[in-house]
Protein backbone atom coordinates (compact mmCIF):
# COMPACT_ATOMS: atom_id res chain seq x y z
CA UNK A 1 0.00 0.00 0.00
CA UNK A 2 2.84 2.26 0.61
CA UNK A 3 4.00 1.77 -2.97
CA UNK A 4 0.54 2.67 -4.27
CA UNK A 5 0.40 5.78 -2.08
CA UNK A 6 3.83 6.87 -3.24
CA UNK A 7 2.86 6.25 -6.85
CA UNK A 8 -0.38 8.20 -6.36
CA UNK A 9 1.53 11.10 -4.79
CA UNK A 10 4.04 11.12 -7.69
CA UNK A 11 1.22 11.10 -10.27
CA UNK A 12 -0.61 13.91 -8.44
CA UNK A 13 2.59 15.95 -8.25
CA UNK A 14 3.22 15.34 -11.95
CA UNK A 15 -0.34 16.45 -12.83
CA UNK A 16 0.02 19.48 -10.55
CA UNK A 17 3.38 20.37 -12.13
CA UNK A 18 1.96 20.00 -15.65
CA UNK A 19 -1.02 22.18 -14.65
CA UNK A 20 1.27 24.85 -13.22
CA UNK A 21 3.44 24.84 -16.35
CA UNK A 22 0.39 25.05 -18.60
CA UNK A 23 -1.15 27.84 -16.47
CA UNK A 24 2.11 29.81 -16.46
CA UNK A 25 2.42 29.40 -20.22
CA UNK A 26 -1.17 30.72 -20.73
CA UNK A 27 -0.52 33.60 -18.31
CA UNK A 28 2.65 34.55 -20.19
CA UNK A 29 0.86 34.35 -23.56
CA UNK A 30 -2.05 36.51 -22.31
CA UNK A 31 0.37 39.05 -20.85
CA UNK A 32 2.25 39.13 -24.18
CA UNK A 33 -1.04 39.77 -26.05
CA UNK A 34 -1.90 42.62 -23.66
CA UNK A 35 1.53 44.20 -24.18
CA UNK A 36 1.13 43.89 -27.97
CA UNK A 37 -2.32 45.53 -27.82
CA UNK A 38 -1.00 48.36 -25.65
CA UNK A 39 1.88 48.92 -28.06
CA UNK A 40 -0.56 49.02 -30.99
CA UNK A 41 -2.76 51.55 -29.17
CA UNK A 42 0.27 53.72 -28.40
CA UNK A 43 1.43 53.44 -32.00
CA UNK A 44 -2.02 54.44 -33.30
CA UNK A 45 -2.13 57.41 -30.93
CA UNK A 46 1.35 58.49 -32.01
CA UNK A 47 0.46 58.28 -35.70
CA UNK A 48 -2.82 60.14 -35.05
CA UNK A 49 -0.92 62.86 -33.19
CA UNK A 50 1.57 63.16 -36.03
CA UNK A 51 -1.30 63.45 -38.54
CA UNK A 52 -2.92 66.09 -36.31
CA UNK A 53 0.38 67.97 -36.15
CA UNK A 54 0.75 67.80 -39.95
CA UNK A 55 -2.79 69.09 -40.55
CA UNK A 56 -2.28 71.80 -37.91
CA UNK A 57 0.93 72.88 -39.68
CA UNK A 58 -0.95 73.01 -43.00
CA UNK A 59 -3.62 75.23 -41.42
CA UNK A 60 -0.98 77.50 -39.89
CA UNK A 61 0.72 77.78 -43.29
CA UNK A 62 -2.59 78.83 -44.88
CA UNK A 63 -3.16 81.47 -42.19
CA UNK A 64 0.38 82.79 -42.66
CA UNK A 65 -0.12 82.92 -46.44
CA UNK A 66 -3.37 84.87 -45.94
CA UNK A 67 -1.60 87.30 -43.61
CA UNK A 68 1.06 88.00 -46.22
CA UNK A 69 -1.09 88.12 -49.37
CA UNK A 70 -4.15 89.69 -47.70
CA UNK A 71 -6.24 88.41 -50.59
CA UNK A 72 -9.87 87.51 -50.06
CA UNK A 73 -9.31 84.06 -51.58
CA UNK A 74 -6.47 83.20 -49.19
CA UNK A 75 -8.41 84.54 -46.21
CA UNK A 76 -11.45 82.43 -47.12
CA UNK A 77 -9.25 79.36 -47.61
CA UNK A 78 -7.59 79.94 -44.22
CA UNK A 79 -10.99 80.34 -42.49
CA UNK A 80 -12.19 77.03 -43.92
CA UNK A 81 -8.96 75.32 -42.86
CA UNK A 82 -9.23 76.65 -39.30
CA UNK A 83 -12.80 75.32 -39.07
CA UNK A 84 -11.43 71.78 -39.55
CA UNK A 85 -9.35 71.99 -36.36
CA UNK A 86 -10.73 70.56 -33.11
CA UNK A 87 -11.93 73.09 -30.54
CA UNK A 88 -9.17 74.53 -28.41
CA UNK A 89 -6.68 77.33 -27.91
CA UNK A 90 -4.97 76.78 -31.27
CA UNK A 91 -8.23 77.13 -33.18
CA UNK A 92 -9.18 80.29 -31.28
CA UNK A 93 -5.74 81.86 -31.76
CA UNK A 94 -5.73 81.15 -35.50
CA UNK A 95 -9.29 82.48 -35.86
CA UNK A 96 -8.19 85.72 -34.15
CA UNK A 97 -5.22 86.00 -36.52
CA UNK A 98 -7.54 85.61 -39.52
CA UNK A 99 -10.03 88.16 -38.20
CA UNK A 100 -7.19 90.66 -37.78
CA UNK A 101 -6.32 90.47 -41.50
CA UNK A 102 -7.66 93.26 -43.68
CA UNK A 103 -8.10 92.63 -47.37
CA UNK A 104 -5.45 94.20 -49.55
CA UNK A 105 -7.35 96.79 -51.50
CA UNK A 106 -5.60 97.01 -54.85
CA UNK A 107 -6.04 100.06 -57.00
CA UNK A 108 -9.45 99.61 -58.62
CA UNK A 109 -8.49 101.82 -61.55
CA UNK A 110 -6.12 99.16 -62.82
CA UNK A 111 -8.80 96.60 -63.56
CA UNK A 112 -12.25 98.06 -62.87
CA UNK A 113 -13.34 100.48 -65.59
CA UNK A 114 -16.79 101.48 -64.31
CA UNK A 115 -19.75 100.38 -62.22
CA UNK A 116 -23.44 101.15 -62.65
CA UNK A 117 -26.20 100.43 -60.14
CA UNK A 118 -29.77 99.96 -61.36
CA UNK A 119 -33.18 98.98 -60.02
CA UNK A 120 -34.87 96.39 -62.20
CA UNK A 121 -38.17 94.53 -62.12
CA UNK A 122 -37.24 91.76 -59.66
CA UNK A 123 -33.88 92.86 -58.26
CA UNK A 124 -31.35 95.61 -57.76
CA UNK A 125 -28.23 95.02 -59.85
CA UNK A 126 -24.68 96.29 -59.93
CA UNK A 127 -22.99 96.11 -63.34
CA UNK A 128 -19.20 96.24 -63.14
CA UNK A 129 -17.19 96.75 -66.33
CA UNK A 130 -13.64 95.41 -66.19
CA UNK A 131 -10.67 95.52 -68.55
CA UNK A 132 -10.80 91.75 -69.07
CA UNK A 133 -13.81 89.80 -67.79
CA UNK A 134 -12.20 86.47 -68.73
CA UNK A 135 -9.79 86.88 -65.79
CA UNK A 136 -12.60 87.03 -63.21
CA UNK A 137 -12.56 84.02 -60.87
CA UNK A 138 -15.21 85.12 -58.38
CA UNK A 139 -17.08 87.90 -56.60
CA UNK A 140 -17.18 88.58 -52.87
CA UNK A 141 -19.70 90.87 -51.18
CA UNK A 142 -19.12 91.75 -47.52
CA UNK A 143 -16.89 88.69 -47.10
CA UNK A 144 -19.39 86.25 -48.65
CA UNK A 145 -18.24 84.48 -51.81
CA UNK A 146 -21.09 84.61 -54.36
CA UNK A 147 -22.00 81.72 -56.65
CA UNK A 148 -21.69 82.14 -60.41
CA UNK A 149 -25.06 82.08 -62.21
CA UNK A 150 -26.83 82.45 -58.87
CA UNK A 151 -25.85 85.83 -57.41
CA UNK A 152 -23.59 87.06 -60.20
CA UNK A 153 -23.26 86.54 -63.96
CA UNK A 154 -20.63 87.57 -66.49
CA UNK A 155 -22.32 88.83 -69.66
CA UNK A 156 -21.16 91.11 -72.47
CA UNK A 157 -17.85 91.77 -70.69
CA UNK A 158 -19.61 93.00 -67.54
CA UNK A 159 -20.15 91.42 -64.15
CA UNK A 160 -23.81 91.59 -63.12
CA UNK A 161 -24.16 91.27 -59.33
CA UNK A 162 -27.71 90.65 -58.15
CA UNK A 163 -29.03 92.16 -54.90
CA UNK A 164 -32.43 91.96 -53.23
CA UNK A 165 -34.99 94.30 -54.80
CA UNK A 166 -34.95 97.72 -53.17
CA UNK A 167 -31.42 97.51 -51.78
CA UNK A 168 -30.10 101.10 -51.67
CA UNK A 169 -26.87 101.74 -53.59
CA UNK A 170 -25.08 103.05 -50.51
CA UNK A 171 -25.87 99.93 -48.43
CA UNK A 172 -24.55 97.19 -50.71
CA UNK A 173 -21.29 97.08 -48.75
CA UNK A 174 -17.84 95.99 -49.84
CA UNK A 175 -17.77 94.41 -53.31
CA UNK A 176 -14.57 92.68 -54.42
CA UNK A 177 -13.88 91.23 -57.87
CA UNK A 178 -11.52 88.25 -57.52
CA UNK A 179 -8.99 87.38 -60.20
CA UNK A 180 -6.16 84.89 -60.11
CA UNK A 181 -3.60 87.70 -59.88
CA UNK A 182 -5.31 89.95 -57.34
CA UNK A 183 -8.54 91.14 -55.76
CA UNK A 184 -10.09 94.47 -56.79
CA UNK A 185 -12.55 96.43 -54.69
CA UNK A 186 -15.38 98.26 -56.40
CA UNK A 187 -15.02 101.64 -54.71
CA UNK A 188 -18.18 103.55 -53.84
CA UNK A 189 -17.04 106.60 -55.83
CA UNK A 190 -16.84 104.49 -59.03
CA UNK A 191 -20.50 103.38 -58.80
CA UNK A 192 -22.87 105.59 -60.81
Rosetta silent file (secondary structure, phi, psi, omega in degrees, C-alpha in Angstrom):
SEQUENCE: XXXXXXXXXXXXXXXXXXXXXXXXXXXXXXXXXXXXXXXXXXXXXXXXXXXXXXXXXXXXXXXXXXXXXXXXXXXXXXXXXXXXXXXXXXXXXXXXXXXXXXXXXXXXXXXXXXXXXXXXXXXXXXXXXXXXXXXXXXXXXXXXXXXXXXXXXXXXXXXXXXXXXXXXXXXXXXXXXXXXXXXXXXXXXXXX
SCORE:     score description
SCORE:     0.000 S_00000001
   1 L     0.000  -30.937  179.117    0.000    0.000    0.000 S_00000001
   2 H   -66.498  -36.024  178.549    2.839    2.264    0.606 S_00000001
   3 H   -65.383  -40.506  179.765    3.995    1.772   -2.967 S_00000001
   4 H   -66.467  -38.512  178.887    0.537    2.665   -4.270 S_00000001
   5 H   -66.031  -44.366  178.972    0.403    5.783   -2.083 S_00000001
   6 H   -62.851  -43.473  179.483    3.833    6.867   -3.244 S_00000001
   7 H   -63.061  -42.153  177.983    2.860    6.251   -6.846 S_00000001
   8 H   -62.287  -42.953  178.802   -0.383    8.196   -6.362 S_00000001
   9 H   -63.968  -42.677  179.289    1.526   11.102   -4.789 S_00000001
  10 H   -63.223  -43.910  179.494    4.041   11.117   -7.687 S_00000001
  11 H   -63.676  -44.623  179.161    1.216   11.096  -10.269 S_00000001
  12 H   -62.245  -42.537  177.677   -0.614   13.910   -8.442 S_00000001
  13 H   -63.305  -39.940  178.897    2.589   15.953   -8.247 S_00000001
  14 H   -63.748  -44.930  178.691    3.216   15.340  -11.952 S_00000001
  15 H   -63.314  -43.051  179.196   -0.337   16.452  -12.825 S_00000001
  16 H   -63.172  -42.546  178.946    0.020   19.483  -10.550 S_00000001
  17 H   -65.030  -42.901  177.045    3.375   20.369  -12.127 S_00000001
  18 H   -62.679  -42.451  178.314    1.956   19.999  -15.649 S_00000001
  19 H   -62.087  -42.998  178.425   -1.019   22.184  -14.646 S_00000001
  20 H   -63.781  -44.273  178.985    1.270   24.854  -13.224 S_00000001
  21 H   -61.831  -45.622  179.769    3.441   24.840  -16.354 S_00000001
  22 H   -62.859  -44.975  179.503    0.388   25.053  -18.604 S_00000001
  23 H   -62.130  -41.942  178.902   -1.148   27.844  -16.470 S_00000001
  24 H   -64.976  -41.154  179.187    2.106   29.806  -16.459 S_00000001
  25 H   -62.027  -44.192  178.304    2.416   29.400  -20.223 S_00000001
  26 H   -64.162  -41.624  178.733   -1.168   30.721  -20.725 S_00000001
  27 H   -61.280  -45.275 -178.889   -0.516   33.604  -18.306 S_00000001
  28 H   -64.318  -41.544  179.383    2.648   34.553  -20.186 S_00000001
  29 H   -64.779  -44.112  179.280    0.864   34.354  -23.561 S_00000001
  30 H   -62.836  -43.805  179.299   -2.045   36.506  -22.310 S_00000001
  31 H   -62.538  -39.490  178.258    0.370   39.046  -20.854 S_00000001
  32 H   -63.703  -41.913  177.788    2.247   39.129  -24.177 S_00000001
  33 H   -62.708  -41.994  178.985   -1.043   39.773  -26.049 S_00000001
  34 H   -62.615  -42.692  179.195   -1.897   42.624  -23.657 S_00000001
  35 H   -63.290  -42.709  179.154    1.530   44.202  -24.179 S_00000001
  36 H   -61.772  -44.416  178.815    1.132   43.889  -27.968 S_00000001
  37 H   -62.286  -43.917  179.153   -2.322   45.527  -27.823 S_00000001
  38 H   -61.828  -40.554  178.209   -0.997   48.359  -25.645 S_00000001
  39 H   -64.734  -38.869  178.098    1.875   48.922  -28.064 S_00000001
  40 H   -65.245  -42.179  179.110   -0.563   49.023  -30.991 S_00000001
  41 H   -62.114  -45.646  178.829   -2.763   51.548  -29.175 S_00000001
  42 H   -62.156  -40.726  179.595    0.273   53.724  -28.396 S_00000001
  43 H   -63.563  -43.712  178.812    1.433   53.435  -32.002 S_00000001
  44 H   -63.032  -41.746  179.129   -2.018   54.437  -33.301 S_00000001
  45 H   -64.760  -40.307  179.428   -2.129   57.408  -30.927 S_00000001
  46 H   -63.937  -44.728 -179.906    1.348   58.491  -32.006 S_00000001
  47 H   -67.350  -35.977  177.691    0.462   58.284  -35.700 S_00000001
  48 H   -65.099  -42.380  178.446   -2.816   60.140  -35.046 S_00000001
  49 H   -63.413  -38.914  179.774   -0.923   62.857  -33.186 S_00000001
  50 H   -68.425  -36.250  175.697    1.574   63.164  -36.034 S_00000001
  51 H   -65.173  -43.795  177.932   -1.301   63.448  -38.543 S_00000001
  52 H   -60.013  -41.481  179.093   -2.921   66.088  -36.310 S_00000001
  53 H   -64.863  -39.599  179.043    0.384   67.966  -36.154 S_00000001
  54 H   -64.989  -45.342 -178.994    0.747   67.801  -39.946 S_00000001
  55 H   -67.626  -35.985  177.555   -2.787   69.094  -40.545 S_00000001
  56 H   -64.196  -40.588  178.573   -2.283   71.799  -37.914 S_00000001
  57 H   -63.631  -40.668  178.136    0.927   72.879  -39.678 S_00000001
  58 H   -60.950  -43.270  179.569   -0.951   73.006  -42.995 S_00000001
  59 H   -64.152  -44.154  179.393   -3.623   75.226  -41.422 S_00000001
  60 H   -61.516  -40.338  177.896   -0.978   77.503  -39.886 S_00000001
  61 H   -61.414  -40.255  179.232    0.725   77.775  -43.286 S_00000001
  62 H   -65.932  -39.931  178.895   -2.592   78.826  -44.883 S_00000001
  63 H   -65.214  -43.233  178.875   -3.160   81.469  -42.194 S_00000001
  64 H   -62.039  -42.327  178.129    0.377   82.789  -42.659 S_00000001
  65 H   -60.959  -42.637  179.366   -0.120   82.924  -46.444 S_00000001
  66 H   -64.225  -37.868  178.728   -3.373   84.867  -45.942 S_00000001
  67 H   -64.093  -36.912 -178.325   -1.600   87.299  -43.606 S_00000001
  68 H   -79.649  -44.090 -176.828    1.063   87.996  -46.223 S_00000001
  69 H   -80.115  -33.112 -177.308   -1.092   88.117  -49.366 S_00000001
  70 L    56.246   27.427  178.221   -4.150   89.691  -47.699 S_00000001
  71 L   -90.713  148.409 -178.552   -6.238   88.414  -50.595 S_00000001
  72 H   -59.128  -38.860 -179.261   -9.874   87.507  -50.061 S_00000001
  73 H   -62.834  -46.965  179.982   -9.312   84.059  -51.579 S_00000001
  74 H   -66.514  -37.210  178.877   -6.470   83.196  -49.193 S_00000001
  75 H   -64.908  -44.606  178.291   -8.407   84.544  -46.209 S_00000001
  76 H   -62.295  -43.491  178.647  -11.450   82.430  -47.119 S_00000001
  77 H   -61.560  -42.060  179.495   -9.252   79.364  -47.607 S_00000001
  78 H   -66.200  -39.485  178.361   -7.593   79.937  -44.219 S_00000001
  79 H   -61.252  -44.539  179.784  -10.989   80.343  -42.493 S_00000001
  80 H   -64.084  -38.783 -179.808  -12.194   77.029  -43.918 S_00000001
  81 H   -66.311  -40.724 -179.807   -8.962   75.319  -42.863 S_00000001
  82 H   -65.061  -34.213  179.427   -9.228   76.651  -39.296 S_00000001
  83 H   -63.081  -22.499 -179.570  -12.801   75.321  -39.072 S_00000001
  84 L   -79.015  -15.176 -179.404  -11.433   71.784  -39.551 S_00000001
  85 L   -73.735  151.131  174.930   -9.348   71.986  -36.363 S_00000001
  86 L   -69.956  155.586 -179.931  -10.733   70.565  -33.109 S_00000001
  87 L   -57.605  143.902  178.205  -11.933   73.092  -30.537 S_00000001
  88 L   157.679 -175.791 -176.773   -9.173   74.533  -28.407 S_00000001
  89 H   -64.119  -38.514 -179.499   -6.683   77.326  -27.908 S_00000001
  90 H   -61.503  -45.061 -178.494   -4.967   76.777  -31.272 S_00000001
  91 H   -63.027  -43.922 -179.590   -8.235   77.131  -33.178 S_00000001
  92 H   -64.794  -42.141 -179.289   -9.176   80.289  -31.279 S_00000001
  93 H   -64.594  -42.797  179.470   -5.737   81.861  -31.756 S_00000001
  94 H   -67.372  -38.116  177.878   -5.726   81.149  -35.496 S_00000001
  95 H   -62.637  -39.621  177.613   -9.287   82.481  -35.859 S_00000001
  96 H   -64.922  -39.974  178.447   -8.195   85.720  -34.152 S_00000001
  97 H   -61.785  -41.288 -179.883   -5.217   86.001  -36.523 S_00000001
  98 H   -66.540  -43.660 -178.796   -7.540   85.614  -39.524 S_00000001
  99 H   -64.484  -23.979  179.927  -10.031   88.162  -38.196 S_00000001
 100 L   -79.479  -12.479 -177.938   -7.186   90.665  -37.782 S_00000001
 101 L   -78.418  132.793  172.880   -6.318   90.474  -41.498 S_00000001
 102 L  -107.315  141.101 -176.997   -7.662   93.262  -43.683 S_00000001
 103 L   -64.627  135.814  177.170   -8.097   92.627  -47.374 S_00000001
 104 L   -70.908  112.950 -176.940   -5.447   94.199  -49.555 S_00000001
 105 L   -91.309   96.912  178.897   -7.349   96.789  -51.504 S_00000001
 106 E   -69.171  163.329  179.125   -5.596   97.013  -54.846 S_00000001
 107 L   -66.180  114.382 -177.232   -6.040  100.065  -57.000 S_00000001
 108 H   -62.289  -32.098 -177.125   -9.451   99.605  -58.616 S_00000001
 109 H   -61.352  -20.240 -179.810   -8.485  101.822  -61.553 S_00000001
 110 H   -70.362  -35.691 -171.690   -6.116   99.160  -62.824 S_00000001
 111 L  -122.556  -39.846 -177.407   -8.800   96.597  -63.558 S_00000001
 112 E   -87.987  121.898 -177.771  -12.249   98.059  -62.872 S_00000001
 113 E   -86.525  -50.618 -179.485  -13.342  100.482  -65.586 S_00000001
 114 E  -158.279  167.992  176.993  -16.791  101.485  -64.311 S_00000001
 115 E  -145.949  135.963 -179.088  -19.747  100.378  -62.218 S_00000001
 116 E  -129.890  132.677 -179.655  -23.439  101.146  -62.646 S_00000001
 117 E  -107.244  133.120 -179.899  -26.203  100.431  -60.144 S_00000001
 118 E  -143.538  146.855  174.493  -29.772   99.957  -61.364 S_00000001
 119 E   -91.314  128.087  179.238  -33.178   98.984  -60.020 S_00000001
 120 L  -121.520 -175.751 -172.460  -34.865   96.389  -62.197 S_00000001
 121 L   -58.055  -48.003 -175.301  -38.174   94.530  -62.122 S_00000001
 122 L  -112.576   -6.407 -176.159  -37.238   91.761  -59.665 S_00000001
 123 E  -156.804  168.442  170.310  -33.877   92.862  -58.259 S_00000001
 124 E  -104.099  132.998 -173.990  -31.346   95.615  -57.760 S_00000001
 125 E  -126.272  146.204  173.638  -28.231   95.023  -59.853 S_00000001
 126 E  -114.943  120.352  178.489  -24.685   96.292  -59.930 S_00000001
 127 E  -102.661  119.966 -179.338  -22.992   96.107  -63.343 S_00000001
 128 E  -113.019  121.972  177.005  -19.200   96.239  -63.140 S_00000001
 129 E   -95.434  129.796 -179.379  -17.195   96.752  -66.334 S_00000001
 130 E  -119.348  167.449  178.451  -13.641   95.409  -66.192 S_00000001
 131 L   -69.056  -33.096 -179.160  -10.671   95.523  -68.555 S_00000001
 132 L  -150.189   97.774 -176.373  -10.800   91.745  -69.073 S_00000001
 133 H   -69.271  -16.158  179.673  -13.814   89.801  -67.792 S_00000001
 134 H   -70.864  -16.949 -179.713  -12.199   86.471  -68.735 S_00000001
 135 H   -86.401   -7.667 -176.484   -9.794   86.876  -65.789 S_00000001
 136 E   -72.207  127.291 -179.739  -12.596   87.029  -63.207 S_00000001
 137 E  -109.366  -12.722 -179.554  -12.556   84.022  -60.867 S_00000001
 138 E   174.638  171.448  178.315  -15.207   85.124  -58.381 S_00000001
 139 E  -134.339  136.164  178.874  -17.080   87.899  -56.603 S_00000001
 140 E  -123.967  131.099  176.743  -17.176   88.581  -52.875 S_00000001
 141 E  -122.598  120.219 -179.183  -19.699   90.873  -51.184 S_00000001
 142 L    51.103   39.705  177.125  -19.121   91.755  -47.521 S_00000001
 143 L    85.872   -7.075  179.011  -16.892   88.695  -47.101 S_00000001
 144 E   -97.412  125.103  178.857  -19.390   86.249  -48.650 S_00000001
 145 E   -77.413  123.103 -178.707  -18.245   84.485  -51.812 S_00000001
 146 L   -85.300  154.545  179.244  -21.086   84.610  -54.359 S_00000001
 147 L   -94.710  134.474  177.658  -21.996   81.719  -56.652 S_00000001
 148 E   -62.279  140.945 -179.366  -21.690   82.138  -60.406 S_00000001
 149 L    67.366    4.458  175.599  -25.064   82.080  -62.213 S_00000001
 150 L  -114.350  -61.702 -179.514  -26.830   82.452  -58.868 S_00000001
 151 L  -107.655  -13.393  173.642  -25.850   85.826  -57.408 S_00000001
 152 E  -147.251  152.850 -179.580  -23.592   87.056  -60.205 S_00000001
 153 E  -137.638  149.167  173.072  -23.258   86.543  -63.957 S_00000001
 154 E  -108.601  115.118 -179.047  -20.634   87.566  -66.488 S_00000001
 155 E  -142.474  137.832  178.949  -22.315   88.826  -69.659 S_00000001
 156 L    52.718   37.123  177.820  -21.157   91.112  -72.474 S_00000001
 157 L    76.785    6.796  179.129  -17.851   91.767  -70.688 S_00000001
 158 E  -119.041  152.893  174.186  -19.615   92.999  -67.537 S_00000001
 159 E   -99.206  120.960  177.925  -20.154   91.417  -64.152 S_00000001
 160 E  -101.830  115.345  179.755  -23.807   91.587  -63.116 S_00000001
 161 E  -106.263  124.170 -173.752  -24.158   91.275  -59.327 S_00000001
 162 E   -96.150  129.614  175.805  -27.712   90.650  -58.146 S_00000001
 163 E  -119.574  164.787  177.451  -29.028   92.163  -54.902 S_00000001
 164 E   -61.144  141.064 -179.981  -32.427   91.956  -53.227 S_00000001
 165 L   -53.973  132.714  176.764  -34.993   94.298  -54.805 S_00000001
 166 L    88.373    4.164  178.036  -34.950   97.715  -53.168 S_00000001
 167 L   -70.189  120.838  179.876  -31.417   97.507  -51.778 S_00000001
 168 L   -66.270  147.808 -177.418  -30.100  101.096  -51.671 S_00000001
 169 H   -58.088  -39.276 -176.072  -26.875  101.738  -53.586 S_00000001
 170 H   -79.128   -2.057  179.800  -25.077  103.052  -50.509 S_00000001
 171 H  -114.680   14.630  179.967  -25.874   99.934  -48.428 S_00000001
 172 L   -74.373  -22.602  176.420  -24.547   97.190  -50.707 S_00000001
 173 L    89.984 -157.007 -174.417  -21.289   97.077  -48.751 S_00000001
 174 L   -88.087  116.509  179.754  -17.842   95.987  -49.838 S_00000001
 175 E  -109.372  126.614 -179.066  -17.772   94.408  -53.310 S_00000001
 176 E  -125.184  129.327  174.808  -14.573   92.676  -54.423 S_00000001
 177 E   -94.333  121.141 -177.736  -13.882   91.231  -57.873 S_00000001
 178 E   -95.846  130.555  171.388  -11.522   88.254  -57.524 S_00000001
 179 E  -123.680  171.535  179.213   -8.989   87.383  -60.204 S_00000001
 180 L   -66.269  -35.185 -176.632   -6.164   84.890  -60.115 S_00000001
 181 L   -79.020  -39.531 -174.787   -3.603   87.697  -59.882 S_00000001
 182 L  -162.512  177.290  175.571   -5.307   89.951  -57.336 S_00000001
 183 E  -116.076  137.549 -176.632   -8.545   91.143  -55.762 S_00000001
 184 E  -122.768  127.083  179.261  -10.086   94.467  -56.786 S_00000001
 185 E   -87.722  136.872  174.313  -12.547   96.429  -54.690 S_00000001
 186 E   -84.644  103.024 -176.625  -15.381   98.258  -56.405 S_00000001
 187 L   -70.754  147.301 -177.886  -15.015  101.639  -54.707 S_00000001
 188 H   -60.470  -34.204 -177.859  -18.177  103.555  -53.841 S_00000001
 189 H   -73.502  -12.171  177.822  -17.037  106.602  -55.832 S_00000001
 190 H   -84.040  -28.119 -175.695  -16.837  104.485  -59.029 S_00000001
 191 E   -73.389  126.808  179.035  -20.495  103.382  -58.801 S_00000001
 192 L  -106.031    0.000    0.000  -22.867  105.588  -60.808 S_00000001
